[in-house]
Amino acid sequence: MQRKRIVKVGLALASVSIGAYYNKEIRDGSIGLLRFGRTAVAVGEIMLDYKQSLYSKTVDVASAEYAKTRSEVHLRSAQRLLKLCEKNGGAFIKVGQHLGALDYLLPFEYVSTMKVLHSQAPQSTYEDVLDVIKQDLKCEPTEVFRVIEKIPLGTASLAQVHKAELNDGKVVAVKVQHPLVKAYSAIDITSMEVLVNLASWVFPDLKLEWLVRETKRNLPCELNFMMEGENAEKTARLMKHLPWLHIPKVYWNLSTTRVLTMEYCDGFEIGTLGQGENPEFEPFKKEISQKITQLYSDMIFLHGYVHCDPHPGNLKVELDKQGKLHIHLLDHGLYAQLPTEFRENYAKLWMSIIRSNVHEIEEVSEKLGVKGFHGIFACMVSGRSWNAILGGIDKQKKTLEEEKEIKDDAAKYLAEIMQVLHRVPREMLLVFKTNDLLRGLNSTLGVKNNIASFVTMSRSCANAHYLKQYSNCKSLTCKVSVTVSHYITHFKITAYELLLWWASWWTN
C-alpha cells in the first residue's frame, strides 16, 4: 500500500514538472514522465526505508545494533540509487559519479557502491554512434573515416570514445555524445532539483542542493564539445612548462558540439596500474603521483584554471624509448576558472594547514565564507583529521586509525559538513571534487603518503605567494627583498624535503 502511494505521488509530481518543461528539447514527453516517476519512486523508497528502519524506532544510537541497521539501510539505499542512475543514465550517471567521490562526506556504503559508475556507464549502440557522426558532420562517416572501431575505448556518462583512422591514415580518438543525453538533460535536472528539495525537507541535515546547483550550471558546458576542445588548447598553452605532459591535438574540421575528434594517445590508464597490470610502471608510481600533484598544484595555485575530472580513465601514462615517463591528460569537458582572490586565499589556507597555524586557518576560512567551521573545513580540504593537522600533517603519515577517525567524524558532523558545502564559493565545490578524485588516484596507485607530492604542492603554494607579493612591489628594493625571500623559502622546503626523506628511510 505504501509503495503504491509513493508511485502515485511520484507520478503526480512528474506531471506537474513536465507541464513546465514540455516545450523544451524533449523528444518524448511520456519518456520524460517515466524518468521523473522512476526517480520519485526510488527516492520515496529510500526515504521510507530510513524512516521505518532508523527514525521510527527507539534504539540507542551508540549501540552496535543501531550501527548494523544503519549500515544495512545505507547499502540498500545506495543500491537503489545506483539502479536509478543506471536506468536513467546521462546526468544521473554524472551525479552518481560525483557521489562516488565524496568519501569525506558520504558513508562507505554509498561511496563504494556508486564508484562503479566511473567504469560501468551505459553504452550507446554502434549504429547510434554512426548516426550522430552523420548528423553532425553532414556526411557519411566513411567519407571521413577509413575505419571506426566498434568497441569503444571508454564509455562515460555523457559520451563514449572510439578509436578511428582517418582516410589519410592518421589515428584519432572520436568522442561521440550519447544521442538522448542533451534531449533529456532539462527534465533530469528538474527531477533531481525537485526531489533533492523534498529529501532535504524530510531530512533537514541532508543539504544536497549544492550538488544539483553545480550539475545544473556545469552540464551545458560539458554537453558542448567545442568548449572542451578550447579547454584542451588553453591547458596545453598554460602547461607548456611541463615537458612530460601531453594534451591531445584537436581536429577542428571534424568536431562539433556533439562530436570531438582528437589525436589518439597511446599508453595505459592509471586505473590499470592499481590492478597489478603493467608491472613495468611499478617503479614509477611515486613519480606519477608527484607529477600529477605538480600538474594540479600549478593549475590551482599558479594559473587558477583547473581540470575538474581527474579520475583514472582520464589520465594515461607512457614510457618513451629512453625510459622517461609521459602523462596524457584527457577529457577536458569541465574546468573551473578560479578568481584571483579565491586562488590566493586557497593557497594561504594550504600554507596555514601545513604550518598548523590555527589562527590563520580560522582567518582564511572566514574569507572563504565558512566562519565558525574552520576545523571541519581544514579537514575537508586536506583529507586529514583535525588532530593530524594540529600535530603537523607533514610530520606524520596517515594511519588506518586516522582514516577511521575521519569516517567517524564525517558521520558525526554531517550537518556541519553540509553547512560548509552550502556556504563555500562554487569554485571551492569544484576544487573539493578535484581533491577527492586526486586522493582516489593516489589510493589506486597505492601511494597514500608520498613525501615528494607533499613537497611539490608546497612549492606551488610558495610560488603563488611569491607572484602575488612581487606584483604588488613598487620599488626595486621591494622586488629584491621578495625575490630573496622566495629563494630562502624554496631552500627551506628543499632542506625539509631532505629531512623527511632521511626520516622516512630511517624508520623503514
XYZ file of C-alpha atoms in Angstrom, residues 91-299:
209
model
C 23.008 13.458 -15.904
C 22.130 10.824 -13.296
C 25.362 8.959 -14.057
C 27.257 12.239 -13.710
C 25.770 12.947 -10.286
C 26.285 9.322 -9.239
C 29.976 9.554 -10.167
C 30.279 12.693 -8.071
C 28.671 10.946 -5.100
C 31.142 8.087 -5.536
C 33.999 10.542 -4.969
C 32.612 12.106 -1.770
C 34.294 9.711 0.639
C 34.917 12.530 3.136
C 31.172 13.167 3.284
C 29.079 10.099 2.490
C 29.001 6.740 4.281
C 31.259 3.987 2.913
C 28.258 2.034 1.600
C 27.318 4.886 -0.752
C 30.840 5.661 -1.942
C 31.804 2.037 -2.635
C 28.510 1.349 -4.435
C 28.472 4.484 -6.615
C 32.147 4.228 -7.587
C 31.326 1.529 -10.150
C 29.735 4.237 -12.316
C 33.213 5.503 -13.211
C 33.801 2.321 -15.215
C 30.331 0.968 -15.951
C 28.451 3.800 -17.666
C 25.728 2.786 -20.176
C 26.898 2.361 -23.763
C 25.282 3.613 -26.995
C 24.998 1.229 -29.926
C 27.475 1.451 -32.794
C 24.600 2.418 -35.101
C 23.691 5.334 -32.799
C 27.313 6.481 -32.836
C 27.436 6.478 -36.645
C 24.098 8.283 -36.780
C 25.324 11.132 -34.522
C 28.521 11.475 -36.599
C 26.477 11.582 -39.814
C 24.077 14.203 -38.447
C 26.789 16.483 -37.075
C 29.483 16.206 -39.763
C 26.849 16.384 -42.546
C 28.351 13.435 -44.394
C 28.620 9.682 -44.315
C 31.221 8.555 -41.735
C 33.039 6.597 -44.482
C 33.750 9.860 -46.313
C 35.986 10.927 -43.430
C 36.990 7.785 -41.546
C 38.614 4.729 -43.077
C 37.582 2.745 -40.015
C 35.861 3.370 -36.671
C 36.333 0.589 -34.147
C 33.019 -0.870 -32.977
C 34.057 -1.404 -29.363
C 34.585 1.948 -27.596
C 37.820 2.760 -25.795
C 35.743 4.053 -22.925
C 32.184 4.985 -22.037
C 31.238 7.857 -19.745
C 28.027 9.443 -18.535
C 27.612 11.813 -21.472
C 29.576 10.217 -24.302
C 31.820 7.389 -25.439
C 35.143 7.379 -27.265
C 36.051 5.234 -30.281
C 39.456 4.716 -31.828
C 39.359 5.535 -35.534
C 41.568 6.064 -38.566
C 41.118 8.957 -40.964
C 41.257 8.398 -44.700
C 44.751 9.959 -44.717
C 45.973 7.328 -42.225
C 46.043 9.455 -39.055
C 44.875 7.585 -35.936
C 42.366 9.579 -33.871
C 40.007 9.270 -30.940
C 36.403 10.266 -31.683
C 34.235 11.302 -28.749
C 30.534 10.967 -29.574
C 27.735 12.198 -27.331
C 25.008 9.731 -26.352
C 22.004 10.569 -28.586
C 19.417 11.375 -25.905
C 21.579 12.978 -23.208
C 21.008 16.563 -24.308
C 17.330 15.936 -25.030
C 16.624 14.700 -21.505
C 19.032 16.957 -19.604
C 16.338 19.540 -18.763
C 13.850 17.068 -17.296
C 16.624 15.155 -15.493
C 17.927 18.267 -13.753
C 14.384 19.298 -12.852
C 13.727 15.815 -11.441
C 16.819 15.966 -9.270
C 16.102 19.531 -8.146
C 12.531 18.815 -7.021
C 13.371 15.547 -5.313
C 16.533 16.781 -3.567
C 14.477 19.648 -2.158
C 11.919 17.104 -0.962
C 14.623 14.930 0.610
C 16.137 17.972 2.356
C 12.696 18.854 3.739
C 12.270 15.338 5.173
C 15.905 15.142 6.370
C 16.992 18.718 7.276
C 20.639 17.696 7.800
C 20.903 16.356 4.240
C 21.528 19.522 2.233
C 22.386 18.378 -1.293
C 21.049 21.417 -3.156
C 24.650 22.460 -3.888
C 25.209 19.259 -5.903
C 22.157 19.829 -8.115
C 23.050 23.518 -8.451
C 26.541 22.662 -9.709
C 25.234 19.982 -12.069
C 22.706 22.447 -13.465
C 25.447 25.014 -14.043
C 28.112 22.670 -15.424
C 26.115 20.245 -17.567
C 25.504 22.634 -20.515
C 29.276 23.269 -20.706
C 30.067 19.555 -20.667
C 27.495 18.917 -23.396
C 29.251 21.392 -25.720
C 32.294 19.576 -27.127
C 33.544 22.724 -28.888
C 34.147 24.217 -25.439
C 36.011 21.051 -24.490
C 38.343 21.499 -27.458
C 39.007 25.100 -26.449
C 39.732 23.989 -22.867
C 42.263 21.448 -24.154
C 44.146 24.023 -26.221
C 44.199 26.563 -23.387
C 45.577 23.950 -20.978
C 48.289 22.994 -23.474
C 49.381 26.642 -23.596
C 49.337 27.167 -19.837
C 51.147 23.907 -19.028
C 53.835 24.001 -21.721
C 56.465 24.322 -18.943
C 55.830 20.654 -18.056
C 57.732 18.691 -20.755
C 56.319 15.331 -19.613
C 52.672 16.422 -20.038
C 50.823 15.848 -23.311
C 47.435 17.272 -24.309
C 45.963 15.664 -27.460
C 45.558 17.842 -30.558
C 42.017 18.813 -31.643
C 40.855 18.289 -35.242
C 38.525 21.263 -35.503
C 37.267 20.456 -39.014
C 35.912 17.156 -37.643
C 34.438 18.489 -34.404
C 31.006 19.828 -33.425
C 29.058 20.319 -30.195
C 28.355 16.539 -30.115
C 31.410 15.088 -31.898
C 35.009 15.770 -30.855
C 37.884 14.367 -32.920
C 41.275 14.428 -31.227
C 44.696 12.883 -31.605
C 44.815 9.315 -30.287
C 47.148 8.806 -27.306
C 48.895 5.513 -26.614
C 49.624 4.440 -23.069
C 47.874 2.840 -20.127
C 45.120 4.227 -17.942
C 46.274 4.869 -14.384
C 43.427 2.729 -13.088
C 45.043 -0.384 -14.595
C 48.256 0.213 -12.634
C 46.429 -0.279 -9.351
C 45.156 -3.668 -10.534
C 48.634 -5.151 -10.816
C 48.704 -4.793 -14.592
C 51.688 -3.286 -16.459
C 54.383 -4.126 -13.873
C 56.932 -2.043 -15.807
C 55.329 1.039 -14.214
C 55.722 -0.247 -10.655
C 58.971 1.733 -10.014
C 57.301 4.881 -11.399
C 54.211 5.035 -9.156
C 55.583 7.666 -6.804
C 56.869 9.705 -9.742
C 53.417 9.500 -11.381
C 51.823 10.706 -8.144
C 54.336 13.551 -7.844
C 53.850 14.688 -11.448
C 50.047 14.655 -11.165
C 50.320 16.649 -7.926
C 52.582 19.180 -9.670
C 50.164 19.441 -12.601
C 47.145 20.138 -10.403
C 49.024 22.323 -7.934
C 50.202 24.541 -10.809
C 46.669 24.607 -12.224
